[in-house]
Coordinates of C-alpha atoms in Angstrom, one line a residue:
Chain Q
M1278 CA -14.1 -30.7 -8.7
N1279 CA -18.1 -32.1 -9.5
Q1280 CA -17.9 -34.3 -12.4
L1281 CA -19.8 -32.1 -15.5
V1282 CA -21.8 -33.1 -17.6
V1283 CA -21.2 -30.9 -20.5
E1284 CA -18.6 -28.9 -21.4
T1285 CA -17.9 -27.2 -24.3
K1286 CA -14.1 -26.3 -25.5
N1287 CA -14.0 -23.3 -27.9
L1288 CA -17.1 -23.5 -29.9
N1289 CA -17.3 -21.2 -32.4
F1290 CA -20.8 -21.1 -34.8
S1291 CA -21.5 -17.9 -37.0
Y1292 CA -24.6 -18.9 -39.9
S1293 CA -23.3 -16.7 -41.9
K1294 CA -19.5 -15.3 -42.8
D1295 CA -19.5 -11.8 -41.7
K1296 CA -20.4 -12.5 -38.2
K1297 CA -19.3 -15.2 -35.2
D1298 CA -22.7 -16.1 -33.2
I1299 CA -20.5 -18.3 -31.0
E1300 CA -17.4 -17.3 -29.9
D1301 CA -15.0 -19.9 -27.9
L1302 CA -18.1 -20.8 -25.6
E1303 CA -16.6 -23.4 -22.5
L1304 CA -19.6 -24.1 -21.2
K1305 CA -19.4 -26.0 -18.1
V1306 CA -22.5 -28.4 -16.5
P1307 CA -21.5 -30.0 -13.2
K1308 CA -23.3 -33.5 -12.7
G1309 CA -26.9 -32.7 -10.5
S1310 CA -26.8 -29.2 -10.7
I1311 CA -30.0 -26.7 -12.4
Y1312 CA -27.5 -24.6 -14.8
G1313 CA -29.1 -21.1 -16.1
F1314 CA -28.3 -20.0 -18.7
L1315 CA -29.1 -16.9 -19.6
G1316 CA -29.3 -13.7 -21.7
P1317 CA -31.0 -11.4 -23.6
N1318 CA -32.9 -12.3 -26.7
G1319 CA -30.2 -13.2 -29.5
S1320 CA -27.8 -13.9 -27.5
G1321 CA -27.1 -17.5 -28.9
K1322 CA -28.5 -19.7 -26.3
S1323 CA -30.8 -21.5 -28.6
T1324 CA -27.5 -22.0 -31.0
T1325 CA -25.5 -22.9 -28.3
I1326 CA -28.5 -25.8 -27.6
R1327 CA -28.0 -26.9 -31.0
L1328 CA -24.4 -27.0 -31.4
I1329 CA -24.4 -29.2 -27.4
L1330 CA -27.2 -31.7 -29.2
G1331 CA -25.6 -32.2 -32.8
L1332 CA -28.5 -30.0 -34.7
L1333 CA -25.3 -27.5 -35.4
K1334 CA -22.7 -27.9 -37.2
K1335 CA -19.7 -26.5 -35.2
N1336 CA -17.0 -24.1 -36.8
S1337 CA -14.5 -25.3 -34.5
G1338 CA -14.1 -26.3 -31.1
T1339 CA -15.6 -29.5 -28.7
V1340 CA -18.7 -30.5 -27.3
V1341 CA -18.5 -33.0 -24.5
L1342 CA -21.5 -34.8 -22.8
F1343 CA -20.9 -36.7 -19.9
G1344 CA -17.1 -37.0 -20.0
E1345 CA -17.7 -38.4 -23.8
L1346 CA -16.9 -36.0 -26.4
F1347 CA -20.3 -35.9 -29.0
N1348 CA -19.5 -37.0 -32.5
G1349 CA -20.6 -39.3 -35.2
Q1350 CA -19.8 -42.5 -33.1
S1351 CA -20.6 -41.3 -29.6
R1352 CA -23.4 -39.3 -30.3
L1353 CA -26.6 -42.5 -30.2
K1354 CA -25.1 -43.5 -26.7
V1355 CA -25.0 -39.9 -25.9
L1356 CA -28.0 -38.4 -26.9
N1357 CA -29.6 -41.3 -25.0
K1358 CA -28.7 -40.1 -21.6
V1359 CA -30.8 -36.5 -22.9
G1360 CA -33.9 -35.6 -23.1
A1361 CA -34.8 -32.5 -24.7
L1362 CA -37.7 -29.5 -25.2
I1363 CA -35.9 -27.7 -27.5
E1364 CA -38.0 -23.5 -28.0
N1365 CA -41.0 -23.7 -28.9
P1366 CA -41.7 -27.9 -28.2
S1367 CA -42.4 -30.2 -31.2
L1368 CA -45.8 -31.7 -31.1
Y1369 CA -48.0 -33.8 -33.9
E1370 CA -51.7 -31.0 -34.1
H1371 CA -53.5 -33.0 -35.0
L1372 CA -52.9 -36.3 -32.5
N1373 CA -53.4 -36.3 -28.8
A1374 CA -50.9 -36.2 -25.5
I1375 CA -51.2 -40.6 -26.0
D1376 CA -50.3 -41.4 -29.6
N1377 CA -47.0 -38.0 -29.4
L1378 CA -45.5 -39.8 -25.9
K1379 CA -46.2 -43.0 -28.1
I1380 CA -44.6 -41.9 -31.1
S1381 CA -41.6 -40.9 -28.9
A1382 CA -41.3 -43.4 -27.1
N1383 CA -41.4 -46.3 -31.1
Y1384 CA -38.3 -43.9 -31.6
R1385 CA -36.1 -44.0 -27.8
Q1386 CA -37.5 -48.0 -27.8
N1387 CA -37.9 -50.2 -24.2
I1388 CA -40.4 -47.3 -22.9
S1389 CA -44.0 -48.7 -21.5
S1390 CA -47.1 -47.7 -21.6
S1391 CA -47.5 -46.4 -18.0
R1392 CA -44.4 -44.8 -18.4
I1393 CA -46.2 -42.8 -20.8
L1394 CA -49.1 -42.2 -19.1
E1395 CA -46.4 -41.7 -15.7
V1396 CA -45.3 -38.8 -17.2
L1397 CA -48.6 -37.1 -18.3
E1398 CA -49.7 -37.4 -14.2
I1399 CA -46.4 -35.4 -14.0
V1400 CA -46.5 -33.0 -16.3
N1401 CA -50.2 -32.9 -14.5
L1402 CA -52.1 -33.5 -18.0
T1403 CA -53.6 -36.9 -17.4
N1404 CA -57.2 -35.5 -17.5
A1405 CA -56.0 -34.4 -21.1
R1406 CA -54.4 -37.6 -22.1
N1407 CA -57.1 -38.3 -25.2
K1408 CA -57.9 -34.1 -26.8
R1409 CA -55.9 -33.4 -29.6
I1410 CA -53.3 -30.8 -29.5
K1411 CA -54.3 -28.4 -31.1
E1412 CA -57.0 -28.2 -28.1
Y1413 CA -54.2 -27.7 -25.6
S1414 CA -53.5 -24.2 -24.1
L1415 CA -49.9 -22.6 -24.9
G1416 CA -49.2 -23.9 -21.6
M1417 CA -50.2 -27.3 -21.4
K1418 CA -47.9 -27.8 -24.9
Q1419 CA -44.8 -26.6 -23.1
R1420 CA -45.4 -29.7 -20.2
L1421 CA -46.1 -31.3 -22.6
G1422 CA -42.8 -31.4 -24.3
L1423 CA -42.0 -31.8 -20.9
A1424 CA -43.6 -35.0 -21.1
I1425 CA -41.4 -36.2 -23.8
A1426 CA -38.2 -34.6 -23.0
L1427 CA -38.8 -36.9 -19.0
L1428 CA -40.4 -40.1 -21.1
S1429 CA -36.9 -41.9 -20.8
N1430 CA -35.8 -40.5 -17.2
P1431 CA -33.1 -39.0 -19.0
E1432 CA -29.8 -38.1 -16.4
L1433 CA -29.7 -34.8 -18.4
I1434 CA -32.4 -32.6 -19.8
I1435 CA -31.8 -29.3 -21.9
L1436 CA -34.4 -27.1 -21.6
D1437 CA -34.7 -24.0 -23.7
E1438 CA -37.0 -21.2 -22.1
P1439 CA -39.3 -23.7 -20.8
T1440 CA -41.3 -21.1 -19.5
N1441 CA -41.6 -19.1 -22.4
G1442 CA -46.0 -18.6 -22.7
L1443 CA -46.8 -19.6 -20.1
D1444 CA -48.6 -17.6 -16.9
P1445 CA -47.9 -16.9 -14.2
K1446 CA -49.1 -20.4 -12.3
G1447 CA -47.8 -22.1 -15.3
I1448 CA -44.7 -20.3 -14.3
I1449 CA -44.3 -21.8 -11.1
E1450 CA -45.9 -25.1 -11.3
M1451 CA -42.8 -24.9 -14.0
R1452 CA -40.2 -24.2 -11.5
T1453 CA -41.4 -26.6 -9.1
L1454 CA -41.3 -28.8 -11.3
I1455 CA -38.0 -28.6 -12.7
K1456 CA -36.1 -28.3 -8.2
D1457 CA -38.4 -32.0 -8.2
L1458 CA -37.1 -33.4 -10.3
N1459 CA -33.2 -32.5 -9.7
K1460 CA -33.9 -33.1 -5.8
R1461 CA -35.8 -36.8 -6.3
F1462 CA -33.6 -38.4 -9.4
G1463 CA -29.9 -36.2 -9.4
T1464 CA -31.3 -34.9 -12.8
T1465 CA -29.1 -32.5 -14.0
I1466 CA -31.5 -30.2 -15.3
F1467 CA -30.5 -27.3 -18.1
I1468 CA -32.2 -24.5 -18.4
S1469 CA -31.5 -21.3 -20.5
S1470 CA -33.6 -18.1 -20.1
H1471 CA -33.8 -14.3 -20.8
L1472 CA -35.6 -13.9 -17.1
L1473 CA -33.5 -13.2 -14.4
S1474 CA -36.0 -14.0 -11.6
E1475 CA -36.5 -17.1 -13.1
I1476 CA -32.8 -19.0 -13.1
E1477 CA -32.2 -16.7 -9.9
K1478 CA -35.2 -18.4 -8.7
T1479 CA -34.7 -22.0 -9.5
C1480 CA -31.3 -22.6 -10.8
T1481 CA -28.1 -23.8 -8.7
H1482 CA -25.3 -22.7 -11.2
V1483 CA -25.6 -19.4 -14.0
G1484 CA -24.1 -18.7 -17.0
I1485 CA -24.3 -15.6 -18.9
I1486 CA -24.5 -15.1 -22.4
R1487 CA -23.6 -12.1 -25.2
N1488 CA -23.4 -11.6 -28.6
G1489 CA -22.3 -15.5 -28.2
K1490 CA -19.8 -15.1 -25.6
M1491 CA -20.1 -16.3 -21.8
L1492 CA -19.4 -13.5 -19.6
Y1493 CA -20.0 -15.0 -16.5
Q1494 CA -20.4 -18.2 -15.0
D1495 CA -20.2 -19.3 -11.6
T1496 CA -23.0 -20.0 -9.2
V1497 CA -26.1 -18.3 -8.5
A1498 CA -24.6 -17.4 -4.6
S1499 CA -21.4 -16.1 -6.0
L1500 CA -23.3 -14.4 -8.6
K1501 CA -25.6 -13.1 -5.6
E1502 CA -22.3 -12.1 -3.2
S1503 CA -20.6 -10.4 -6.6
K1504 CA -22.5 -7.4 -6.3
G1505 CA -20.9 -6.5 -2.3
T1506 CA -22.2 -7.1 0.3
N1507 CA -23.9 -4.1 0.8
I1508 CA -28.2 -4.3 0.4
K1509 CA -30.5 -1.8 -1.7
V1510 CA -33.2 -1.0 -0.1
E1511 CA -35.7 1.3 -0.9
I1512 CA -38.7 3.2 0.9
E1513 CA -42.2 4.2 0.4
V1514 CA -43.4 7.3 3.1
D1515 CA -45.9 9.5 3.0
N1516 CA -43.1 13.0 2.5
P1517 CA -40.0 11.5 1.0
I1518 CA -38.9 15.0 0.7
E1519 CA -38.3 15.8 4.6
A1520 CA -37.8 11.5 4.8
L1521 CA -34.9 12.7 2.8
S1522 CA -33.4 15.4 5.0
A1523 CA -34.1 13.5 8.2
L1524 CA -31.6 10.5 6.9
K1525 CA -29.2 13.1 5.8
D1526 CA -27.7 12.9 9.0
L1527 CA -27.2 9.7 9.1
K1528 CA -23.4 8.5 7.7
M1529 CA -25.0 6.2 5.4
E1530 CA -24.1 6.8 1.4
H1531 CA -26.2 5.9 -1.2
I1532 CA -29.6 8.1 -0.3
S1533 CA -31.4 9.0 -3.4
L1534 CA -35.0 9.7 -4.6
L1535 CA -36.3 7.7 -7.4
D1536 CA -40.1 8.3 -8.8
G1537 CA -41.3 9.3 -5.4
F1538 CA -39.0 6.4 -3.2
I1539 CA -36.2 6.5 -0.7
Q1540 CA -33.2 4.8 -2.2
I1541 CA -30.7 3.3 0.5
E1542 CA -28.3 1.0 0.8
V1543 CA -27.6 -0.7 4.0
K1544 CA -24.3 -2.9 5.7
N1545 CA -26.2 -5.6 7.0
K1546 CA -30.4 -5.8 7.9
N1547 CA -30.2 -4.7 11.8
E1548 CA -30.0 -1.2 9.3
I1549 CA -33.3 -1.7 8.6
T1550 CA -34.2 -0.8 11.6
E1551 CA -32.5 1.9 12.3
V1552 CA -33.8 3.8 8.7
I1553 CA -37.3 2.4 10.3
D1554 CA -35.9 4.5 13.7
I1555 CA -35.6 7.9 12.8
L1556 CA -37.7 8.2 10.4
R1557 CA -40.4 7.1 12.9
A1558 CA -38.9 9.7 15.3
E1559 CA -39.6 12.3 12.9
S1560 CA -43.9 11.1 12.8
I1561 CA -42.8 9.9 9.2
N1562 CA -45.2 7.5 8.1
I1563 CA -44.5 4.6 6.1
Y1564 CA -46.4 2.6 4.0
Q1565 CA -44.0 0.2 2.9
V1566 CA -40.1 -1.3 2.5
S1567 CA -38.5 -3.9 0.5
I1568 CA -35.5 -4.6 -0.7
K1569 CA -34.3 -4.8 -3.8
N1570 CA -32.7 -7.3 -6.3
N1571 CA -29.5 -6.1 -7.0
L1572 CA -28.9 -9.0 -9.2
E1573 CA -30.8 -7.6 -11.2
E1574 CA -28.7 -4.4 -12.2
L1575 CA -26.1 -7.2 -12.1
F1576 CA -27.5 -8.8 -15.4
L1577 CA -28.5 -5.6 -17.0
S1578 CA -24.8 -4.4 -16.0
L1579 CA -23.1 -7.7 -17.6
T1580 CA -24.9 -7.3 -20.7
E1581 CA -25.5 -3.8 -21.7
N1582 CA -22.8 -3.2 -21.8
Chain S
M348 CA -30.3 -52.3 -31.2
S349 CA -30.7 -53.3 -34.9
A350 CA -30.9 -50.9 -38.0
I351 CA -34.1 -53.1 -38.8
L352 CA -35.2 -52.3 -35.0
Y353 CA -34.7 -48.6 -35.9
Y354 CA -36.1 -49.3 -39.4
T355 CA -39.6 -51.1 -37.4
A356 CA -39.8 -48.0 -35.1
S357 CA -40.1 -45.3 -37.8
L358 CA -42.2 -46.9 -40.6
K359 CA -44.6 -47.4 -37.0
N360 CA -44.3 -43.5 -36.4
E361 CA -44.5 -42.4 -39.8
L362 CA -48.3 -44.5 -39.6
I363 CA -49.6 -42.7 -36.2
K364 CA -48.4 -39.5 -38.1
L365 CA -51.0 -40.2 -40.8
K366 CA -53.4 -40.3 -38.5
R367 CA -56.6 -37.9 -39.1
T368 CA -54.7 -36.5 -42.1
F369 CA -55.3 -34.9 -45.4
A370 CA -52.6 -37.6 -46.8
F371 CA -54.5 -39.9 -45.7
W372 CA -58.0 -39.3 -47.4
L373 CA -56.4 -37.6 -50.5
T374 CA -54.7 -41.8 -51.5
I375 CA -58.9 -42.6 -51.3
I376 CA -59.7 -39.4 -53.1
S377 CA -58.0 -39.3 -55.8
A378 CA -57.7 -43.6 -55.7
V379 CA -62.0 -42.9 -57.0
L380 CA -62.0 -39.8 -59.0
F381 CA -61.3 -41.6 -62.0
P382 CA -63.2 -45.0 -61.8
I383 CA -66.7 -42.2 -60.4
L384 CA -65.1 -40.2 -63.4
F385 CA -66.0 -43.4 -65.9
I386 CA -69.2 -44.4 -64.4
V387 CA -70.7 -40.8 -64.8
A388 CA -68.9 -41.2 -68.8
Y389 CA -70.3 -44.3 -69.0
I390 CA -73.6 -44.1 -68.1
F391 CA -74.5 -40.5 -69.9
E392 CA -72.7 -42.3 -73.3
R393 CA -74.0 -46.0 -72.1
K394 CA -75.5 -46.3 -76.5
T395 CA -72.4 -45.5 -77.7
L396 CA -70.8 -48.1 -75.3
V397 CA -72.7 -51.1 -75.3
P398 CA -70.1 -53.7 -76.4
L399 CA -70.9 -55.8 -80.0
A400 CA -71.6 -59.5 -78.9
G401 CA -68.1 -61.5 -77.7
I402 CA -66.5 -58.3 -76.8
N403 CA -65.4 -58.2 -73.2
P404 CA -66.1 -55.0 -72.1
W405 CA -63.7 -54.5 -70.1
E406 CA -60.5 -53.9 -72.1
K407 CA -62.3 -50.6 -72.9
F408 CA -62.9 -49.7 -70.1
M409 CA -59.7 -50.3 -68.2
V410 CA -57.4 -49.0 -71.1
T411 CA -59.7 -46.4 -71.9
Q412 CA -58.8 -45.5 -68.2
I413 CA -55.9 -46.3 -67.1
A414 CA -53.7 -45.2 -69.4
N415 CA -55.5 -42.2 -70.3
S416 CA -55.6 -41.3 -66.6
T417 CA -52.2 -42.9 -64.9
P418 CA -49.3 -40.8 -67.2
F419 CA -50.6 -37.3 -66.9
F420 CA -52.3 -37.5 -62.9
I421 CA -49.5 -39.7 -61.0
P422 CA -46.7 -37.3 -61.6
M423 CA -49.1 -34.1 -59.6
F424 CA -50.3 -36.7 -56.9
I425 CA -46.7 -37.2 -56.3
V426 CA -45.8 -33.7 -56.0
L427 CA -48.9 -33.5 -53.6
I428 CA -48.5 -36.0 -51.3
T429 CA -44.9 -36.0 -51.0
S430 CA -45.2 -32.6 -50.5
L431 CA -49.0 -33.3 -47.5
I432 CA -46.3 -36.2 -45.7
M433 CA -43.2 -34.1 -44.7
Q434 CA -45.5 -31.4 -44.1
I435 CA -46.7 -33.1 -41.1
E436 CA -43.1 -32.7 -39.5
H437 CA -42.8 -29.1 -41.0
K438 CA -46.0 -28.6 -39.7
S439 CA -45.1 -30.1 -35.5
L440 CA -41.6 -28.4 -35.9
G441 CA -40.6 -31.9 -35.6
I442 CA -36.9 -32.3 -37.6
K443 CA -35.4 -30.9 -34.3
H444 CA -37.4 -33.0 -32.5
L445 CA -36.7 -36.0 -34.0
F446 CA -32.6 -35.1 -35.1
A447 CA -31.6 -35.0 -31.5
L448 CA -33.7 -38.3 -30.4
P449 CA -31.3 -41.5 -29.9
V450 CA -31.7 -42.9 -33.2
P451 CA -29.9 -43.0 -36.8
K452 CA -30.6 -39.9 -39.0
W453 CA -31.1 -42.4 -41.9
S454 CA -33.9 -44.8 -40.4
I455 CA -36.1 -41.5 -39.9
Y456 CA -34.8 -40.2 -43.9
F457 CA -35.9 -43.4 -45.0
G458 CA -38.5 -44.2 -42.9
K459 CA -40.6 -42.2 -43.6
L460 CA -39.7 -42.0 -47.7
S461 CA -40.7 -46.6 -47.8
I462 CA -44.2 -44.6 -46.2
V463 CA -44.5 -42.1 -49.0
I464 CA -43.4 -45.0 -51.5
L465 CA -45.9 -47.1 -49.4
A466 CA -48.9 -43.9 -49.6
I467 CA -48.8 -43.9 -53.1
I468 CA -48.5 -48.4 -53.8
I469 CA -51.4 -48.2 -52.0
T470 CA -53.3 -45.6 -53.8
Y471 CA -52.6 -48.3 -56.8
V472 CA -54.4 -50.6 -55.0
Y473 CA -57.4 -48.5 -54.2
Y474 CA -57.6 -47.6 -57.9
Y475 CA -56.9 -51.0 -58.9
I476 CA -60.0 -52.1 -56.8
A477 CA -62.0 -48.9 -57.7
I478 CA -62.2 -49.2 -61.1
L479 CA -62.5 -52.8 -60.3
L480 CA -65.7 -52.4 -58.9
S481 CA -67.1 -49.5 -61.1
G482 CA -66.9 -52.1 -63.3
V483 CA -69.0 -54.2 -61.6
L484 CA -71.4 -51.7 -61.1
L485 CA -72.0 -50.8 -64.3
G486 CA -72.9 -54.2 -64.9
F487 CA -75.3 -54.9 -62.7
V488 CA -76.5 -51.5 -62.9
Y489 CA -77.0 -51.8 -66.9
P490 CA -76.4 -55.0 -67.6
D491 CA -76.2 -54.9 -71.2
L492 CA -73.1 -53.0 -71.0
G493 CA -71.4 -57.0 -70.3
F494 CA -69.4 -56.6 -68.2
L495 CA -71.3 -59.1 -65.4
N496 CA -70.3 -61.4 -69.2
F497 CA -66.7 -61.5 -68.8
P498 CA -64.2 -61.6 -66.3
P499 CA -61.2 -58.7 -66.7
E500 CA -58.2 -59.8 -67.7
H501 CA -56.1 -58.7 -64.4
W502 CA -52.0 -59.5 -65.0
R503 CA -52.1 -57.0 -68.5
Y504 CA -54.2 -54.3 -66.2
L505 CA -51.6 -54.5 -63.0
K506 CA -49.0 -54.5 -65.9
M507 CA -50.0 -51.5 -67.5
L508 CA -49.7 -49.5 -63.5
M509 CA -46.8 -51.3 -62.7
T510 CA -45.2 -49.9 -64.9
S511 CA -46.2 -46.8 -64.8
F512 CA -45.8 -46.4 -61.0
V513 CA -42.3 -47.9 -62.2
A514 CA -41.6 -44.5 -64.2
S515 CA -42.8 -42.1 -61.5
F516 CA -40.1 -44.0 -59.0
G517 CA -37.8 -41.1 -60.6
I518 CA -39.4 -38.7 -59.8
I519 CA -40.3 -39.4 -55.8
G520 CA -36.9 -39.1 -54.8
I521 CA -36.5 -35.9 -56.4
Q522 CA -40.2 -34.6 -54.7
F523 CA -39.0 -36.4 -51.2
W524 CA -35.0 -34.7 -50.9
L525 CA -37.3 -31.2 -51.4
S526 CA -39.9 -31.4 -49.2
F527 CA -37.7 -33.2 -46.3
R528 CA -35.1 -29.8 -47.5
F529 CA -36.9 -27.3 -47.8
K530 CA -40.1 -26.7 -45.0
N531 CA -42.1 -24.2 -47.5
F532 CA -44.0 -25.7 -48.8
V533 CA -44.5 -24.4 -52.7
I534 CA -40.6 -24.5 -52.8
P535 CA -41.4 -28.2 -54.0
L536 CA -45.1 -28.7 -54.9
G537 CA -44.3 -25.4 -57.1
F538 CA -41.3 -27.2 -58.4
G539 CA -42.8 -30.4 -59.0
M540 CA -46.3 -29.3 -60.6
F541 CA -43.6 -26.6 -63.1
L542 CA -42.0 -30.0 -63.9
A543 CA -44.6 -32.1 -63.5
I544 CA -46.4 -29.9 -66.3
I545 CA -43.0 -29.5 -68.2
G546 CA -43.4 -33.1 -68.7
I547 CA -45.9 -33.3 -70.3
I548 CA -45.1 -31.0 -73.0
V549 CA -41.5 -32.5 -73.5
S550 CA -42.5 -36.0 -73.8
Q551 CA -44.2 -35.2 -77.9
A552 CA -39.9 -35.2 -77.8
P553 CA -39.5 -37.7 -76.8
Q554 CA -35.2 -38.4 -78.2
L555 CA -34.5 -35.3 -75.6
S556 CA -37.5 -36.8 -72.6
I557 CA -36.5 -39.9 -72.5
Y558 CA -33.9 -38.1 -70.2
F559 CA -35.6 -36.6 -68.0
P560 CA -37.7 -38.2 -65.1
Y561 CA -41.1 -36.0 -64.5
S562 CA -41.6 -37.1 -68.7
F563 CA -41.4 -40.4 -67.9
S564 CA -45.2 -41.6 -66.8
V565 CA -45.9 -40.2 -69.9
L566 CA -43.4 -41.6 -72.2
S567 CA -44.1 -45.6 -70.4
V568 CA -47.3 -45.0 -72.0
S569 CA -47.2 -42.9 -75.3
L570 CA -44.1 -44.1 -76.1
G571 CA -45.3 -48.5 -76.4
D572 CA -43.6 -50.8 -78.6
K573 CA -40.8 -48.2 -79.6
M574 CA -39.2 -47.6 -76.2
P575 CA -35.7 -47.8 -76.3
L576 CA -34.8 -50.6 -74.6
I577 CA -31.5 -50.9 -72.8
F578 CA -30.2 -55.0 -72.2
G579 CA -33.9 -55.9 -72.5
V580 CA -34.7 -54.1 -70.4
S581 CA -37.7 -50.4 -71.0
S582 CA -34.6 -47.6 -70.7
V583 CA -37.4 -44.9 -69.4
T584 CA -37.7 -47.7 -66.2
I585 CA -33.9 -48.0 -65.9
F586 CA -33.4 -43.9 -65.9
S587 CA -36.7 -43.7 -63.5
I588 CA -35.1 -45.9 -60.7
M589 CA -31.4 -44.7 -61.4
C590 CA -33.1 -41.3 -60.9
F591 CA -34.0 -42.6 -57.6
L592 CA -31.2 -43.9 -55.8
I593 CA -29.3 -41.0 -56.6
T594 CA -31.8 -38.0 -55.3
S595 CA -32.1 -40.5 -52.8
A596 CA -28.3 -41.4 -51.9
F597 CA -27.6 -37.5 -52.3
G598 CA -30.7 -36.3 -50.4
Y599 CA -29.8 -38.4 -47.5
Y600 CA -26.6 -37.1 -47.3
N601 CA -27.7 -33.8 -47.7
I602 CA -30.0 -34.0 -45.0
K603 CA -27.5 -35.9 -43.0
T604 CA -25.0 -33.1 -42.9
L605 CA -28.0 -29.6 -42.8
N606 CA -27.9 -27.8 -39.9
I607 CA -31.0 -27.6 -38.4
K608 CA -32.1 -23.7 -37.2

């Protein structure tokens, strides 16, 4: 079995007496993974991160980081191997990027000034290094927050909603950066997000949380398989009604019409060609054929029921 | 890593954070405020303020200024500067980041507290320099005021300022804890200002207010020779230092065990 970098057992926490905010949470983050912590807003993702980092006092349960029980004695040793970006980055807006990084470097000690320039280069902020943070865009702030988390070359990076407020270009850059760090340095990365597409594109492992409870935890590949092997396809044609009756002859299940698009489930990709052939034989024009993401439905069914 | 390294790293960082902040400028503004007012007053009232022959003008200039400004002004200043310095951290959502770093929480709490105390000491130093310079300036412009003919009795005035500083120590402990604990600026500021005003009012009844830290600054001047002594030391000094030690220890314990949301 893979070595675990983060492991929680029976983790319980409540902000108030009448509601459990985290309930018997068992988190298992394998070494070298990119772990996506997925859940709707308010499901307890940030609370869990704060519990892992010791910012909140757990009611019961244990947090083990790098095989070591997290407590008052091990706190400094364990946190030394962690870089974290918790929700909005903590930045001194009246200072520039260099000063902000210098502050974290001073606290951590043994961090050279060349490393400060290095992380600025990694997050692509070298040109803006002397600008005050109040002049930064949200995306730049998020990237500087990531640079601060990277500063000590940590073995584990915890990122709480790192793509929040980023534009599409920023999201792609962040995604590439995360994958690259994981690949080049073997850094374990723990990302929380409420966006399934983000997790699906970036992560190797996934944990789905709702109302403080873990609903599903495995590799992303297993999650995709767990929904069954059928592929959902959406087809746009010039005459949907006619197309639908043509396809009725096929012995395929789940054929329907949704918003003028034909929805059909096939067993494998070859069947998509068959469907196209039938439609073309009836002289129906096809404008687009796309495979639908069934993970989204799975996520909704997991988190909404 | 040793405790000293953690503490010096924390101090160094607090100094970086003060760069270009209003808290930094407040130390200078507060220090020159009263000396400027006194220059203006001496210019307008110059005729009545020319000293008799052989009288050292510094005595009146210094004592009136220190005794009339510091007792009331210093508590207000402490309330304001403490809140401002802590707001730098709260505004940047810094506490959650600091407490997730591999540094002991005490180094952050006491590093910051040290910087607050340092800012107050620096203000006293600036203030003293500003009074001296204002006296010399008046002496140059109006030689008849006699400031250039006599040296000031530095030790006597510095002792007055030190007494005032030690008497204010107690409220530093309280205000710092409140400012660290509450993100909302209004809570420590409102609470502190309210108690500072109450402190001035109740200082009229010294037998009770001798136990009320917000009155200590006024009492340290107003009681003069009537100050009750404990083991030969002014009771206000003893109570003020005790208040500082107790509230700092309690404040740190509270912050250390606090849930950082």
